[in-house]
One Martini backbone bead per residue (centre of mass of N, CA, C, O) as a GRO file, in nm:
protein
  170
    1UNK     BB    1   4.484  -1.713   1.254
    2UNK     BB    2   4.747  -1.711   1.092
    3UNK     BB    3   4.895  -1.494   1.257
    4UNK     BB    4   4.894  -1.620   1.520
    5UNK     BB    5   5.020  -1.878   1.479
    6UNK     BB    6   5.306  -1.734   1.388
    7UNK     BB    7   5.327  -1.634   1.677
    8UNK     BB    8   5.292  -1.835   1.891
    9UNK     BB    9   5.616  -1.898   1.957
   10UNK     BB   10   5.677  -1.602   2.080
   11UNK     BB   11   5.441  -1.603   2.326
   12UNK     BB   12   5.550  -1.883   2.459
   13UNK     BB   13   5.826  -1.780   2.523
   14UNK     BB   14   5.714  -1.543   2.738
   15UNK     BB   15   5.370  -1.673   2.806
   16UNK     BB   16   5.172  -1.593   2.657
   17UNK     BB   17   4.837  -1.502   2.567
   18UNK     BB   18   4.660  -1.591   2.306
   19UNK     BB   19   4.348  -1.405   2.201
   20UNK     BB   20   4.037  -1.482   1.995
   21UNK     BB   21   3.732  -1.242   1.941
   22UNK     BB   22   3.507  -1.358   1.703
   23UNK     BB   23   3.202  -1.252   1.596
   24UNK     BB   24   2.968  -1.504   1.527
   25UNK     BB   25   2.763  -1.314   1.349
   26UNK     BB   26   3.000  -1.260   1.165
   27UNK     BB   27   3.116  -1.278   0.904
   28UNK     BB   28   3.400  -1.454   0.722
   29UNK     BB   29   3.382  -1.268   0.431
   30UNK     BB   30   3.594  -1.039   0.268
   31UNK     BB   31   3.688  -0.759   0.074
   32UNK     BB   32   4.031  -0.794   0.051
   33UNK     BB   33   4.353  -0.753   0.097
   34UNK     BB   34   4.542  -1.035   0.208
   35UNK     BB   35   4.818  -0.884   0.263
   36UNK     BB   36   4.732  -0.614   0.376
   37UNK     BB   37   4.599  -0.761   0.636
   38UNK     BB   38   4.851  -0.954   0.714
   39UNK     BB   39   5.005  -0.655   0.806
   40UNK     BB   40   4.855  -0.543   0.993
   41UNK     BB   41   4.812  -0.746   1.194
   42UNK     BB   42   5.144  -0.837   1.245
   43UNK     BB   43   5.180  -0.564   1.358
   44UNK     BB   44   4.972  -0.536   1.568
   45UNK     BB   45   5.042  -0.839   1.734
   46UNK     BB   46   5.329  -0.829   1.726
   47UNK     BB   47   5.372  -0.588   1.907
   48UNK     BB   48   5.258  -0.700   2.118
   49UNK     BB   49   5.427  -0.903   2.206
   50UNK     BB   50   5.649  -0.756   2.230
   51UNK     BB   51   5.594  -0.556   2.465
   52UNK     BB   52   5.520  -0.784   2.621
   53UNK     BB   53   5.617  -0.944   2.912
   54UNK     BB   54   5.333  -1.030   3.010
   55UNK     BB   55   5.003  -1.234   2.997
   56UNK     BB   56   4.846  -1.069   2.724
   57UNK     BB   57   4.677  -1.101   2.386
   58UNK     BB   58   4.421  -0.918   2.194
   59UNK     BB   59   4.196  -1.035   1.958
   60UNK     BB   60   3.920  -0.841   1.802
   61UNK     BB   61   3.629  -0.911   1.607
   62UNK     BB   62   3.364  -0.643   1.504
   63UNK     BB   63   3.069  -0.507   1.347
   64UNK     BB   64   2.891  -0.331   1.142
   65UNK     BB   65   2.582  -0.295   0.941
   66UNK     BB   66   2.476  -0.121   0.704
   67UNK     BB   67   2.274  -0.034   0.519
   68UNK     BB   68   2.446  -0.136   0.223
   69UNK     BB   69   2.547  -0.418   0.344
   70UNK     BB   70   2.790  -0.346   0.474
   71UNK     BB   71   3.095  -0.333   0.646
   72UNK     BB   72   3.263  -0.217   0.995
   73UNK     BB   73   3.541  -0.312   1.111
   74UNK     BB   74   3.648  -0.425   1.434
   75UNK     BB   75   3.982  -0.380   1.543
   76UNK     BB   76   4.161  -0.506   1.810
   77UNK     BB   77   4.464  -0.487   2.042
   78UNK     BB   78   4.543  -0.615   2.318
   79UNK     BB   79   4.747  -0.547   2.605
   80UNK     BB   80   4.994  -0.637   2.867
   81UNK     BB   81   5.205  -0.402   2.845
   82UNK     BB   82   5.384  -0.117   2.869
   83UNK     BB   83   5.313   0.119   2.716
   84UNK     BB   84   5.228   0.479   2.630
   85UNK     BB   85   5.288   0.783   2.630
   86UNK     BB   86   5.088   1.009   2.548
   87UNK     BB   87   5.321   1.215   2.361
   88UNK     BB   88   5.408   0.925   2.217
   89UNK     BB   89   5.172   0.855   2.021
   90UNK     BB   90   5.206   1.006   1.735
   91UNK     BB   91   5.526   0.918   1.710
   92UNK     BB   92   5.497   0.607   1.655
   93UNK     BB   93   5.375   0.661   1.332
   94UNK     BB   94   5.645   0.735   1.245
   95UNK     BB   95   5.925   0.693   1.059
   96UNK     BB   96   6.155   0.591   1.275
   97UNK     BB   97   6.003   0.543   1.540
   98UNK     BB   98   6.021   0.553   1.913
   99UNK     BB   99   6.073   0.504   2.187
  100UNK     BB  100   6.244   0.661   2.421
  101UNK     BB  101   6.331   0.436   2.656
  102UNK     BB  102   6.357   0.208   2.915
  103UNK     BB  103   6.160   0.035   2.869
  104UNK     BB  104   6.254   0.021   2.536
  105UNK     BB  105   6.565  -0.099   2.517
  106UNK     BB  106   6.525  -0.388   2.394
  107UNK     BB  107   6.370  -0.314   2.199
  108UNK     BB  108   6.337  -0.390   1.853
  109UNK     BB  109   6.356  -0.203   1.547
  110UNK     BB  110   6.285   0.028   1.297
  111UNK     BB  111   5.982   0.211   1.308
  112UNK     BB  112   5.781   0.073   1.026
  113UNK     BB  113   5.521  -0.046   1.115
  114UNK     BB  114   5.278   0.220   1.210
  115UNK     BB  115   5.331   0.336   0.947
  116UNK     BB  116   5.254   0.121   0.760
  117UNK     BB  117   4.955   0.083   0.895
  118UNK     BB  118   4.828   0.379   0.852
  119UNK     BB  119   4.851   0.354   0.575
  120UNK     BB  120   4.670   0.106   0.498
  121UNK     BB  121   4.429   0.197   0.617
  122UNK     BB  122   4.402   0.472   0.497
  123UNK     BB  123   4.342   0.311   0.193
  124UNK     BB  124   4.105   0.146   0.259
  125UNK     BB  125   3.910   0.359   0.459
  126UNK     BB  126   4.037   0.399   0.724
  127UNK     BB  127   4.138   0.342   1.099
  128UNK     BB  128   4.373   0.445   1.317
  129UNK     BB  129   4.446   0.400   1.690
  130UNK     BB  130   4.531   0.467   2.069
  131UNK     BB  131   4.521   0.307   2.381
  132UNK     BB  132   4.738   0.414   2.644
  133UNK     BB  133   4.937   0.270   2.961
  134UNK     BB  134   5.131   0.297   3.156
  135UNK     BB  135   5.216  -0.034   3.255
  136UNK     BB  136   4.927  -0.183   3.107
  137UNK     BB  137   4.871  -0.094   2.806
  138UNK     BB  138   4.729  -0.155   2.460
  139UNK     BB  139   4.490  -0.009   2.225
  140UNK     BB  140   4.465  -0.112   1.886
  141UNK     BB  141   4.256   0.064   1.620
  142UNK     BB  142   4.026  -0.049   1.358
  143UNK     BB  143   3.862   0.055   1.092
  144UNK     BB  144   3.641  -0.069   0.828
  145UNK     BB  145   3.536  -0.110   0.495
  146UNK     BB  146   3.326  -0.374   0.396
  147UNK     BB  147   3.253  -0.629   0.219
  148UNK     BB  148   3.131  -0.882   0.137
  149UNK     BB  149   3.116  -1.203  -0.013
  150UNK     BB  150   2.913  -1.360  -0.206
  151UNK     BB  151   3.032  -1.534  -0.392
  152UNK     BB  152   3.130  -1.732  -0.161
  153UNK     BB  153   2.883  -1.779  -0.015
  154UNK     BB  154   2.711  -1.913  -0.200
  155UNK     BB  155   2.912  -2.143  -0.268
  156UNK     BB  156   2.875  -2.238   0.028
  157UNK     BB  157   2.568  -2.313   0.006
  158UNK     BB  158   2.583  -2.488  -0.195
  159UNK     BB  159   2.731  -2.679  -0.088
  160UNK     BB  160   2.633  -2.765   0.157
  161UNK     BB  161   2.346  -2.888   0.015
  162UNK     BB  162   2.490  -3.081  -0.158
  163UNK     BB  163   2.592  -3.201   0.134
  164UNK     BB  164   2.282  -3.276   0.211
  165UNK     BB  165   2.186  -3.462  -0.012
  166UNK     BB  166   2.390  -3.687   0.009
  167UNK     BB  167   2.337  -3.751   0.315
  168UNK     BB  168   2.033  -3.804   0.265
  169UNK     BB  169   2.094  -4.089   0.079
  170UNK     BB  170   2.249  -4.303   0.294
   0.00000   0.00000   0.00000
């Protein structure tokens, strides 16, 4: 969400719709670096804008709950931008690497957002690719395997209860 919103701006002025679907039935809570996940996500919806001349960004978040009780988070953003050449697929993850070509030397950019970013999704002990066609978009995939948090999860029931407590004495 906190992504979404900084992003916000950039989506608006270009027309974009900025949209996220969140599993409702997937915790909200769970353990990892929160920098680093803010750092993955901006880039890679940051870029899904950046990319995007018209259209949508979507981000969607699902996961799938282990036998060990922990889950795997899968993150998509999928837009309706350039899309990139097959051949250029491996080539946008190196480092100061960028697809060169007409479609896009107007966007600027160091070339160093998706190699910092599969570089921390796989220090996470995750996976990212991408899926994408010239001129429809392309759709960038993370899985990562994450604990829930337990311990926010408890005070936030015992929170819940004690305020189901107070209200039930009005």
């Amino acid at each position: 969400h906190e992504v979404m919103m900084l992003l916000q701006p950039m989506a608006r002025d270009k027309g974009l719709r900025l949209i996220v679907d969140f599993d409702i039935f997937l915790p909200t809570r769970f353990v990892a670096d929160p920098g680093r996940m803010r750092q993955i996500l901006t880039n890679l919806i940051g870029n899904a804008v950046k990319f995007t001349p018209a259209g949508h960004v979507l981000a969607r978040v699902v996961g799938l709950q282990l036998a060990s009780g922990d889950y795997e988070l899968h993150v998509t953003v999928e837009d309706t931008g350039i899309g990139v050449p097959p051949e250029q697929i491996e080539h946008i993850f190196g480092e100061f690497n960028q697809v060169e070509d007409q479609s896009n030397r107007k966007f600027e950019g160091t070339g160093l957002g998706l190699a910092i970013t599969r570089r921390l999704v796989g220090l996470m002990g995750g996976k990212l690719w991408v899926e994408s066609e010239v001129g429809r978009g392309s759709m960038f995939s993370i899985i990562l395997p994450l604990t829930i948090d337990r311990g926010r999860a408890a005070e936030m029931r015992l929170e819940m209860a004690f305020r189901g407590q107070l209200s039930g004495q009005r």
